[in-house]
């Protein structure tokens, strides 16, 4: 059983309108110094799958080839920006994850045990852990059903 992490984000030439909206909301909170926010939908796929199958899932199901790109691996980030990930707490129903399992099955792919979904955000600018926690709790998550984790930039 392997755990795969697939991130689906906008192509560099496509405006990340979700990220731009979050940046405006951050400014509305009175938080300054953040230059940009980029977003991705994250799929944590657990099952007996190989890289070729994960690539097929990304191509045929998860990413819109016109506006999006996807990347996958086994949890190996080397980020230069602050990153924050939001996901459902254990035991919370993940309807998008359940639908993704069905979509994978509809592609004729077996071996998927579970798919969990969440969001990833990249922040550039002047941040601290405290500012990032405030942004997460006030804008990006529902503490009742979601949890978050973050990483400082690795310079």
mmCIF file of N, CA and C in Angstrom, residues 20-138:
data_model
loop_
_atom_site.group_PDB
_atom_site.id
_atom_site.type_symbol
_atom_site.label_atom_id
_atom_site.label_comp_id
_atom_site.label_asym_id
_atom_site.label_seq_id
_atom_site.Cartn_x
_atom_site.Cartn_y
_atom_site.Cartn_z
ATOM 1 N N UNK A 20 -5.692 35.021 -5.806
ATOM 2 C CA UNK A 20 -5.840 36.481 -5.798
ATOM 3 C C UNK A 20 -6.941 36.898 -4.831
ATOM 4 N N UNK A 21 -8.036 36.130 -4.802
ATOM 5 C CA UNK A 21 -9.121 36.426 -3.874
ATOM 6 C C UNK A 21 -8.695 36.271 -2.429
ATOM 7 N N UNK A 22 -7.904 35.229 -2.153
ATOM 8 C CA UNK A 22 -7.400 35.024 -0.788
ATOM 9 C C UNK A 22 -6.479 36.168 -0.393
ATOM 10 N N UNK A 23 -5.641 36.622 -1.319
ATOM 11 C CA UNK A 23 -4.751 37.744 -1.041
ATOM 12 C C UNK A 23 -5.555 38.995 -0.672
ATOM 13 N N UNK A 24 -6.655 39.236 -1.391
ATOM 14 C CA UNK A 24 -7.524 40.373 -1.058
ATOM 15 C C UNK A 24 -8.149 40.196 0.326
ATOM 16 N N UNK A 25 -8.577 38.983 0.655
ATOM 17 C CA UNK A 25 -9.160 38.714 1.974
ATOM 18 C C UNK A 25 -8.136 38.917 3.087
ATOM 19 N N UNK A 26 -6.881 38.540 2.828
ATOM 20 C CA UNK A 26 -5.811 38.729 3.809
ATOM 21 C C UNK A 26 -5.618 40.220 4.073
ATOM 22 N N UNK A 27 -5.597 41.004 2.999
ATOM 23 C CA UNK A 27 -5.466 42.458 3.133
ATOM 24 C C UNK A 27 -6.640 43.027 3.926
ATOM 25 N N UNK A 28 -7.854 42.508 3.665
ATOM 26 C CA UNK A 28 -9.037 42.956 4.407
ATOM 27 C C UNK A 28 -8.931 42.647 5.901
ATOM 28 N N UNK A 29 -8.162 41.623 6.264
ATOM 29 C CA UNK A 29 -7.939 41.313 7.679
ATOM 30 C C UNK A 29 -6.953 42.294 8.318
ATOM 31 N N UNK A 30 -6.342 43.141 7.506
ATOM 32 C CA UNK A 30 -5.356 44.083 8.015
ATOM 33 C C UNK A 30 -3.951 43.522 8.034
ATOM 34 N N UNK A 31 -3.735 42.418 7.350
ATOM 35 C CA UNK A 31 -2.408 41.796 7.281
ATOM 36 C C UNK A 31 -1.737 42.260 5.996
ATOM 37 N N UNK A 32 -0.565 42.864 6.147
ATOM 38 C CA UNK A 32 0.184 43.375 5.000
ATOM 39 C C UNK A 32 1.502 42.621 4.850
ATOM 40 N N UNK A 33 2.160 42.814 3.713
ATOM 41 C CA UNK A 33 3.479 42.225 3.497
ATOM 42 C C UNK A 33 3.455 40.933 2.711
ATOM 43 N N UNK A 34 2.259 40.460 2.351
ATOM 44 C CA UNK A 34 2.181 39.244 1.547
ATOM 45 C C UNK A 34 2.059 39.660 0.082
ATOM 46 N N UNK A 35 2.954 39.156 -0.744
ATOM 47 C CA UNK A 35 3.010 39.561 -2.146
ATOM 48 C C UNK A 35 2.102 38.738 -3.043
ATOM 49 N N UNK A 36 2.019 37.427 -2.801
ATOM 50 C CA UNK A 36 1.184 36.586 -3.654
ATOM 51 C C UNK A 36 0.758 35.334 -2.914
ATOM 52 N N UNK A 37 -0.340 34.764 -3.408
ATOM 53 C CA UNK A 37 -0.843 33.490 -2.902
ATOM 54 C C UNK A 37 -1.149 32.622 -4.119
ATOM 55 N N UNK A 38 -0.594 31.418 -4.138
ATOM 56 C CA UNK A 38 -0.928 30.445 -5.172
ATOM 57 C C UNK A 38 -1.637 29.280 -4.499
ATOM 58 N N UNK A 39 -2.497 28.597 -5.246
ATOM 59 C CA UNK A 39 -3.298 27.536 -4.656
ATOM 60 C C UNK A 39 -3.193 26.247 -5.458
ATOM 61 N N UNK A 40 -3.498 25.150 -4.796
ATOM 62 C CA UNK A 40 -3.577 23.839 -5.444
ATOM 63 C C UNK A 40 -4.591 22.994 -4.697
ATOM 64 N N UNK A 41 -5.217 22.100 -5.420
ATOM 65 C CA UNK A 41 -6.016 21.059 -4.789
ATOM 66 C C UNK A 41 -5.096 19.864 -4.616
ATOM 67 N N UNK A 42 -5.145 19.250 -3.434
ATOM 68 C CA UNK A 42 -4.263 18.131 -3.138
ATOM 69 C C UNK A 42 -5.102 16.866 -2.984
ATOM 70 N N UNK A 43 -4.612 15.798 -3.579
ATOM 71 C CA UNK A 43 -5.244 14.484 -3.457
ATOM 72 C C UNK A 43 -4.217 13.538 -2.841
ATOM 73 N N UNK A 44 -4.531 12.994 -1.682
ATOM 74 C CA UNK A 44 -3.701 11.970 -1.076
ATOM 75 C C UNK A 44 -4.344 10.640 -1.434
ATOM 76 N N UNK A 45 -3.685 9.883 -2.291
ATOM 77 C CA UNK A 45 -4.240 8.642 -2.820
ATOM 78 C C UNK A 45 -3.497 7.468 -2.186
ATOM 79 N N UNK A 46 -4.271 6.605 -1.533
ATOM 80 C CA UNK A 46 -3.688 5.442 -0.877
ATOM 81 C C UNK A 46 -4.137 4.194 -1.618
ATOM 82 N N UNK A 47 -3.177 3.368 -1.988
ATOM 83 C CA UNK A 47 -3.540 2.137 -2.677
ATOM 84 C C UNK A 47 -2.339 1.448 -3.274
ATOM 85 N N UNK A 48 -2.616 0.369 -3.941
ATOM 86 C CA UNK A 48 -1.569 -0.400 -4.618
ATOM 87 C C UNK A 48 -1.460 0.123 -6.048
ATOM 88 N N UNK A 49 -0.735 1.218 -6.197
ATOM 89 C CA UNK A 49 -0.629 1.893 -7.491
ATOM 90 C C UNK A 49 0.828 2.205 -7.782
ATOM 91 N N UNK A 50 1.157 2.280 -9.079
ATOM 92 C CA UNK A 50 2.503 2.678 -9.461
ATOM 93 C C UNK A 50 2.468 4.091 -10.056
ATOM 94 N N UNK A 51 3.637 4.637 -10.322
ATOM 95 C CA UNK A 51 3.743 6.008 -10.821
ATOM 96 C C UNK A 51 3.019 6.179 -12.153
ATOM 97 N N UNK A 52 3.075 5.186 -13.008
ATOM 98 C CA UNK A 52 2.403 5.267 -14.305
ATOM 99 C C UNK A 52 0.883 5.406 -14.130
ATOM 100 N N UNK A 53 0.325 4.675 -13.175
ATOM 101 C CA UNK A 53 -1.113 4.749 -12.914
ATOM 102 C C UNK A 53 -1.485 6.099 -12.312
ATOM 103 N N UNK A 54 -0.674 6.597 -11.402
ATOM 104 C CA UNK A 54 -0.927 7.920 -10.809
ATOM 105 C C UNK A 54 -0.873 8.983 -11.904
ATOM 106 N N UNK A 55 0.072 8.860 -12.816
ATOM 107 C CA UNK A 55 0.174 9.789 -13.945
ATOM 108 C C UNK A 55 -1.099 9.752 -14.785
ATOM 109 N N UNK A 56 -1.615 8.584 -15.024
ATOM 110 C CA UNK A 56 -2.859 8.445 -15.791
ATOM 111 C C UNK A 56 -4.033 9.099 -15.051
ATOM 112 N N UNK A 57 -4.119 8.903 -13.750
ATOM 113 C CA UNK A 57 -5.184 9.518 -12.954
ATOM 114 C C UNK A 57 -5.092 11.043 -13.035
ATOM 115 N N UNK A 58 -3.884 11.571 -12.912
ATOM 116 C CA UNK A 58 -3.692 13.021 -13.014
ATOM 117 C C UNK A 58 -4.099 13.556 -14.372
ATOM 118 N N UNK A 59 -3.718 12.849 -15.424
ATOM 119 C CA UNK A 59 -4.008 13.277 -16.797
ATOM 120 C C UNK A 59 -5.481 13.157 -17.147
ATOM 121 N N UNK A 60 -6.078 12.022 -16.832
ATOM 122 C CA UNK A 60 -7.422 11.718 -17.313
ATOM 123 C C UNK A 60 -8.537 12.149 -16.369
ATOM 124 N N UNK A 61 -8.206 12.425 -15.095
ATOM 125 C CA UNK A 61 -9.276 12.699 -14.144
ATOM 126 C C UNK A 61 -9.091 13.997 -13.363
ATOM 127 N N UNK A 62 -7.911 14.241 -12.842
ATOM 128 C CA UNK A 62 -7.761 15.300 -11.851
ATOM 129 C C UNK A 62 -7.494 16.686 -12.429
ATOM 130 N N UNK A 63 -6.714 16.789 -13.490
ATOM 131 C CA UNK A 63 -6.305 18.106 -13.992
ATOM 132 C C UNK A 63 -6.979 18.431 -15.313
ATOM 133 N N UNK A 64 -7.380 19.688 -15.461
ATOM 134 C CA UNK A 64 -7.879 20.196 -16.734
ATOM 135 C C UNK A 64 -6.651 20.555 -17.578
ATOM 136 N N UNK A 65 -6.416 19.871 -18.699
ATOM 137 C CA UNK A 65 -5.172 20.093 -19.450
ATOM 138 C C UNK A 65 -5.034 21.496 -20.034
ATOM 139 N N UNK A 66 -6.129 22.230 -20.147
ATOM 140 C CA UNK A 66 -6.075 23.585 -20.703
ATOM 141 C C UNK A 66 -5.496 24.578 -19.687
ATOM 142 N N UNK A 67 -5.913 24.453 -18.423
ATOM 143 C CA UNK A 67 -5.568 25.475 -17.432
ATOM 144 C C UNK A 67 -4.720 24.972 -16.273
ATOM 145 N N UNK A 68 -4.577 23.658 -16.140
ATOM 146 C CA UNK A 68 -3.935 23.132 -14.936
ATOM 147 C C UNK A 68 -2.774 22.198 -15.236
ATOM 148 N N UNK A 69 -1.922 22.058 -14.246
ATOM 149 C CA UNK A 69 -0.842 21.079 -14.258
ATOM 150 C C UNK A 69 -0.948 20.268 -12.971
ATOM 151 N N UNK A 70 -0.346 19.119 -12.967
ATOM 152 C CA UNK A 70 -0.323 18.321 -11.750
ATOM 153 C C UNK A 70 1.085 17.799 -11.529
ATOM 154 N N UNK A 71 1.370 17.554 -10.280
ATOM 155 C CA UNK A 71 2.657 16.976 -9.895
ATOM 156 C C UNK A 71 2.360 15.924 -8.844
ATOM 157 N N UNK A 72 3.147 14.880 -8.825
ATOM 158 C CA UNK A 72 2.916 13.858 -7.818
ATOM 159 C C UNK A 72 4.229 13.309 -7.306
ATOM 160 N N UNK A 73 4.144 12.725 -6.138
ATOM 161 C CA UNK A 73 5.312 12.122 -5.532
ATOM 162 C C UNK A 73 4.912 11.467 -4.229
ATOM 163 N N UNK A 74 5.881 11.205 -3.443
ATOM 164 C CA UNK A 74 5.631 10.584 -2.151
ATOM 165 C C UNK A 74 6.036 11.560 -1.052
ATOM 166 N N UNK A 75 5.325 12.670 -0.972
ATOM 167 C CA UNK A 75 5.526 13.661 0.093
ATOM 168 C C UNK A 75 6.979 14.140 0.167
ATOM 169 N N UNK A 76 7.438 14.829 -0.865
ATOM 170 C CA UNK A 76 8.815 15.322 -0.827
ATOM 171 C C UNK A 76 8.874 16.772 -1.312
ATOM 172 N N UNK A 77 8.490 17.683 -0.433
ATOM 173 C CA UNK A 77 8.514 19.096 -0.783
ATOM 174 C C UNK A 77 9.888 19.693 -0.515
ATOM 175 N N UNK A 78 10.314 20.540 -1.425
ATOM 176 C CA UNK A 78 11.489 21.373 -1.187
ATOM 177 C C UNK A 78 11.077 22.776 -1.615
ATOM 178 N N UNK A 79 10.363 23.442 -0.746
ATOM 179 C CA UNK A 79 9.734 24.711 -1.091
ATOM 180 C C UNK A 79 10.614 25.901 -0.729
ATOM 181 N N UNK A 80 10.517 26.926 -1.533
ATOM 182 C CA UNK A 80 11.199 28.177 -1.225
ATOM 183 C C UNK A 80 10.225 29.221 -0.686
ATOM 184 N N UNK A 81 8.918 28.929 -0.734
ATOM 185 C CA UNK A 81 7.892 29.811 -0.170
ATOM 186 C C UNK A 81 7.335 29.158 1.088
ATOM 187 N N UNK A 82 6.614 29.965 1.874
ATOM 188 C CA UNK A 82 5.831 29.399 2.966
ATOM 189 C C UNK A 82 4.734 28.551 2.323
ATOM 190 N N UNK A 83 4.462 27.389 2.876
ATOM 191 C CA UNK A 83 3.359 26.573 2.375
ATOM 192 C C UNK A 83 2.436 26.206 3.529
ATOM 193 N N UNK A 84 1.166 26.078 3.190
ATOM 194 C CA UNK A 84 0.170 25.690 4.174
ATOM 195 C C UNK A 84 -0.752 24.679 3.516
ATOM 196 N N UNK A 85 -1.036 23.603 4.211
ATOM 197 C CA UNK A 85 -1.959 22.591 3.698
ATOM 198 C C UNK A 85 -3.122 22.435 4.658
ATOM 199 N N UNK A 86 -4.322 22.347 4.087
ATOM 200 C CA UNK A 86 -5.545 22.155 4.860
ATOM 201 C C UNK A 86 -6.159 20.838 4.411
ATOM 202 N N UNK A 87 -6.566 20.021 5.383
ATOM 203 C CA UNK A 87 -7.227 18.763 5.044
ATOM 204 C C UNK A 87 -8.259 18.419 6.106
ATOM 205 N N UNK A 88 -9.133 17.483 5.771
ATOM 206 C CA UNK A 88 -10.159 17.067 6.721
ATOM 207 C C UNK A 88 -9.549 16.291 7.872
ATOM 208 N N UNK A 89 -10.157 16.438 9.046
ATOM 209 C CA UNK A 89 -9.754 15.647 10.199
ATOM 210 C C UNK A 89 -10.164 14.192 9.965
ATOM 211 N N UNK A 90 -9.455 13.254 10.615
ATOM 212 C CA UNK A 90 -9.836 11.841 10.482
ATOM 213 C C UNK A 90 -11.294 11.643 10.899
ATOM 214 N N UNK A 91 -11.999 10.825 10.135
ATOM 215 C CA UNK A 91 -13.390 10.534 10.458
ATOM 216 C C UNK A 91 -14.408 11.456 9.815
ATOM 217 N N UNK A 92 -13.943 12.583 9.245
ATOM 218 C CA UNK A 92 -14.849 13.514 8.575
ATOM 219 C C UNK A 92 -15.061 13.025 7.140
ATOM 220 N N UNK A 93 -16.309 13.004 6.704
ATOM 221 C CA UNK A 93 -16.619 12.558 5.346
ATOM 222 C C UNK A 93 -15.989 13.513 4.330
ATOM 223 N N UNK A 94 -15.291 12.952 3.375
ATOM 224 C CA UNK A 94 -14.655 13.717 2.303
ATOM 225 C C UNK A 94 -15.368 13.360 1.005
ATOM 226 N N UNK A 95 -16.431 14.103 0.672
ATOM 227 C CA UNK A 95 -17.254 13.791 -0.498
ATOM 228 C C UNK A 95 -16.445 13.857 -1.787
ATOM 229 N N UNK A 96 -15.537 14.839 -1.905
ATOM 230 C CA UNK A 96 -14.718 14.938 -3.115
ATOM 231 C C UNK A 96 -13.776 13.740 -3.211
ATOM 232 N N UNK A 97 -13.221 13.330 -2.086
ATOM 233 C CA UNK A 97 -12.362 12.144 -2.076
ATOM 234 C C UNK A 97 -13.124 10.901 -2.496
ATOM 235 N N UNK A 98 -14.350 10.749 -1.960
ATOM 236 C CA UNK A 98 -15.173 9.594 -2.327
ATOM 237 C C UNK A 98 -15.508 9.623 -3.821
ATOM 238 N N UNK A 99 -15.838 10.801 -4.357
ATOM 239 C CA UNK A 99 -16.136 10.929 -5.789
ATOM 240 C C UNK A 99 -14.901 10.622 -6.634
ATOM 241 N N UNK A 100 -13.734 11.004 -6.134
ATOM 242 C CA UNK A 100 -12.488 10.729 -6.853
ATOM 243 C C UNK A 100 -12.238 9.223 -6.935
ATOM 244 N N UNK A 101 -12.509 8.509 -5.837
ATOM 245 C CA UNK A 101 -12.369 7.047 -5.865
ATOM 246 C C UNK A 101 -13.281 6.469 -6.940
ATOM 247 N N UNK A 102 -14.523 6.964 -7.009
ATOM 248 C CA UNK A 102 -15.465 6.479 -8.025
ATOM 249 C C UNK A 102 -14.941 6.797 -9.430
ATOM 250 N N UNK A 103 -14.428 8.008 -9.635
ATOM 251 C CA UNK A 103 -13.880 8.383 -10.937
ATOM 252 C C UNK A 103 -12.718 7.505 -11.351
ATOM 253 N N UNK A 104 -11.857 7.175 -10.399
ATOM 254 C CA UNK A 104 -10.709 6.300 -10.681
ATOM 255 C C UNK A 104 -11.209 4.908 -11.072
ATOM 256 N N UNK A 105 -12.199 4.422 -10.334
ATOM 257 C CA UNK A 105 -12.786 3.117 -10.647
ATOM 258 C C UNK A 105 -13.422 3.132 -12.032
ATOM 259 N N UNK A 106 -14.103 4.243 -12.363
ATOM 260 C CA UNK A 106 -14.732 4.377 -13.681
ATOM 261 C C UNK A 106 -13.703 4.369 -14.812
ATOM 262 N N UNK A 107 -12.462 4.751 -14.502
ATOM 263 C CA UNK A 107 -11.387 4.686 -15.504
ATOM 264 C C UNK A 107 -10.884 3.251 -15.697
ATOM 265 N N UNK A 108 -11.403 2.345 -14.877
ATOM 266 C CA UNK A 108 -10.963 0.953 -14.964
ATOM 267 C C UNK A 108 -9.735 0.665 -14.131
ATOM 268 N N UNK A 109 -9.428 1.550 -13.197
ATOM 269 C CA UNK A 109 -8.251 1.387 -12.344
ATOM 270 C C UNK A 109 -8.720 0.833 -11.000
ATOM 271 N N UNK A 110 -8.093 -0.253 -10.577
ATOM 272 C CA UNK A 110 -8.427 -0.827 -9.273
ATOM 273 C C UNK A 110 -7.237 -0.651 -8.337
ATOM 274 N N UNK A 111 -7.454 -0.969 -7.077
ATOM 275 C CA UNK A 111 -6.361 -0.917 -6.108
ATOM 276 C C UNK A 111 -6.335 0.333 -5.255
ATOM 277 N N UNK A 112 -7.318 1.244 -5.444
ATOM 278 C CA UNK A 112 -7.354 2.456 -4.625
ATOM 279 C C UNK A 112 -8.145 2.171 -3.353
ATOM 280 N N UNK A 113 -7.519 2.369 -2.206
ATOM 281 C CA UNK A 113 -8.182 2.131 -0.928
ATOM 282 C C UNK A 113 -8.979 3.367 -0.508
ATOM 283 N N UNK A 114 -8.355 4.529 -0.584
ATOM 284 C CA UNK A 114 -9.010 5.764 -0.133
ATOM 285 C C UNK A 114 -8.331 6.959 -0.795
ATOM 286 N N UNK A 115 -9.106 8.022 -1.005
ATOM 287 C CA UNK A 115 -8.564 9.298 -1.466
ATOM 288 C C UNK A 115 -9.022 10.356 -0.488
ATOM 289 N N UNK A 116 -8.069 11.113 0.016
ATOM 290 C CA UNK A 116 -8.381 12.268 0.866
ATOM 291 C C UNK A 116 -8.029 13.515 0.067
ATOM 292 N N UNK A 117 -8.779 14.579 0.282
ATOM 293 C CA UNK A 117 -8.513 15.813 -0.458
ATOM 294 C C UNK A 117 -8.266 16.965 0.493
ATOM 295 N N UNK A 118 -7.646 17.980 -0.054
ATOM 296 C CA UNK A 118 -7.384 19.186 0.713
ATOM 297 C C UNK A 118 -6.858 20.255 -0.216
ATOM 298 N N UNK A 119 -6.281 21.269 0.385
ATOM 299 C CA UNK A 119 -5.776 22.397 -0.392
ATOM 300 C C UNK A 119 -4.382 22.750 0.082
ATOM 301 N N UNK A 120 -3.597 23.249 -0.858
ATOM 302 C CA UNK A 120 -2.259 23.717 -0.539
ATOM 303 C C UNK A 120 -2.158 25.164 -1.004
ATOM 304 N N UNK A 121 -1.481 25.958 -0.210
ATOM 305 C CA UNK A 121 -1.300 27.384 -0.509
ATOM 306 C C UNK A 121 0.178 27.707 -0.392
ATOM 307 N N UNK A 122 0.690 28.482 -1.364
ATOM 308 C CA UNK A 122 2.058 28.992 -1.322
ATOM 309 C C UNK A 122 1.958 30.500 -1.108
ATOM 310 N N UNK A 123 2.698 31.002 -0.148
ATOM 311 C CA UNK A 123 2.691 32.431 0.168
ATOM 312 C C UNK A 123 4.082 33.002 -0.052
ATOM 313 N N UNK A 124 4.148 34.144 -0.751
ATOM 314 C CA UNK A 124 5.411 34.872 -0.852
ATOM 315 C C UNK A 124 5.217 36.204 -0.162
ATOM 316 N N UNK A 125 6.294 36.697 0.400
ATOM 317 C CA UNK A 125 6.230 37.961 1.112
ATOM 318 C C UNK A 125 6.817 37.803 2.492
ATOM 319 N N UNK A 126 6.469 38.753 3.350
ATOM 320 C CA UNK A 126 6.973 38.768 4.712
ATOM 321 C C UNK A 126 5.949 38.110 5.623
ATOM 322 N N UNK A 127 6.281 36.924 6.118
ATOM 323 C CA UNK A 127 5.371 36.168 6.967
ATOM 324 C C UNK A 127 6.074 35.660 8.209
ATOM 325 N N UNK A 128 5.266 35.343 9.189
ATOM 326 C CA UNK A 128 5.731 34.620 10.368
ATOM 327 C C UNK A 128 4.763 33.454 10.572
ATOM 328 N N UNK A 129 5.139 32.523 11.421
ATOM 329 C CA UNK A 129 4.256 31.394 11.714
ATOM 330 C C UNK A 129 2.940 31.895 12.300
ATOM 331 N N UNK A 130 3.005 32.916 13.148
ATOM 332 C CA UNK A 130 1.794 33.448 13.774
ATOM 333 C C UNK A 130 0.847 34.037 12.736
ATOM 334 N N UNK A 131 1.389 34.765 11.764
ATOM 335 C CA UNK A 131 0.546 35.345 10.712
ATOM 336 C C UNK A 131 -0.089 34.229 9.887
ATOM 337 N N UNK A 132 0.692 33.210 9.558
ATOM 338 C CA UNK A 132 0.161 32.104 8.763
ATOM 339 C C UNK A 132 -0.941 31.357 9.514
ATOM 340 N N UNK A 133 -0.762 31.160 10.811
ATOM 341 C CA UNK A 133 -1.795 30.502 11.615
ATOM 342 C C UNK A 133 -3.074 31.339 11.641
ATOM 343 N N UNK A 134 -2.942 32.641 11.748
ATOM 344 C CA UNK A 134 -4.114 33.532 11.734
ATOM 345 C C UNK A 134 -4.847 33.422 10.398
ATOM 346 N N UNK A 135 -4.102 33.446 9.295
ATOM 347 C CA UNK A 135 -4.707 33.330 7.967
ATOM 348 C C UNK A 135 -5.438 31.993 7.842
ATOM 349 N N UNK A 136 -4.804 30.921 8.295
ATOM 350 C CA UNK A 136 -5.420 29.593 8.205
ATOM 351 C C UNK A 136 -6.722 29.554 8.987
ATOM 352 N N UNK A 137 -6.677 30.016 10.225
ATOM 353 C CA UNK A 137 -7.838 29.905 11.098
ATOM 354 C C UNK A 137 -8.961 30.866 10.733
ATOM 355 N N UNK A 138 -8.634 32.022 10.203
ATOM 356 C CA UNK A 138 -9.673 33.018 9.897
ATOM 357 C C UNK A 138 -10.218 32.902 8.475
#
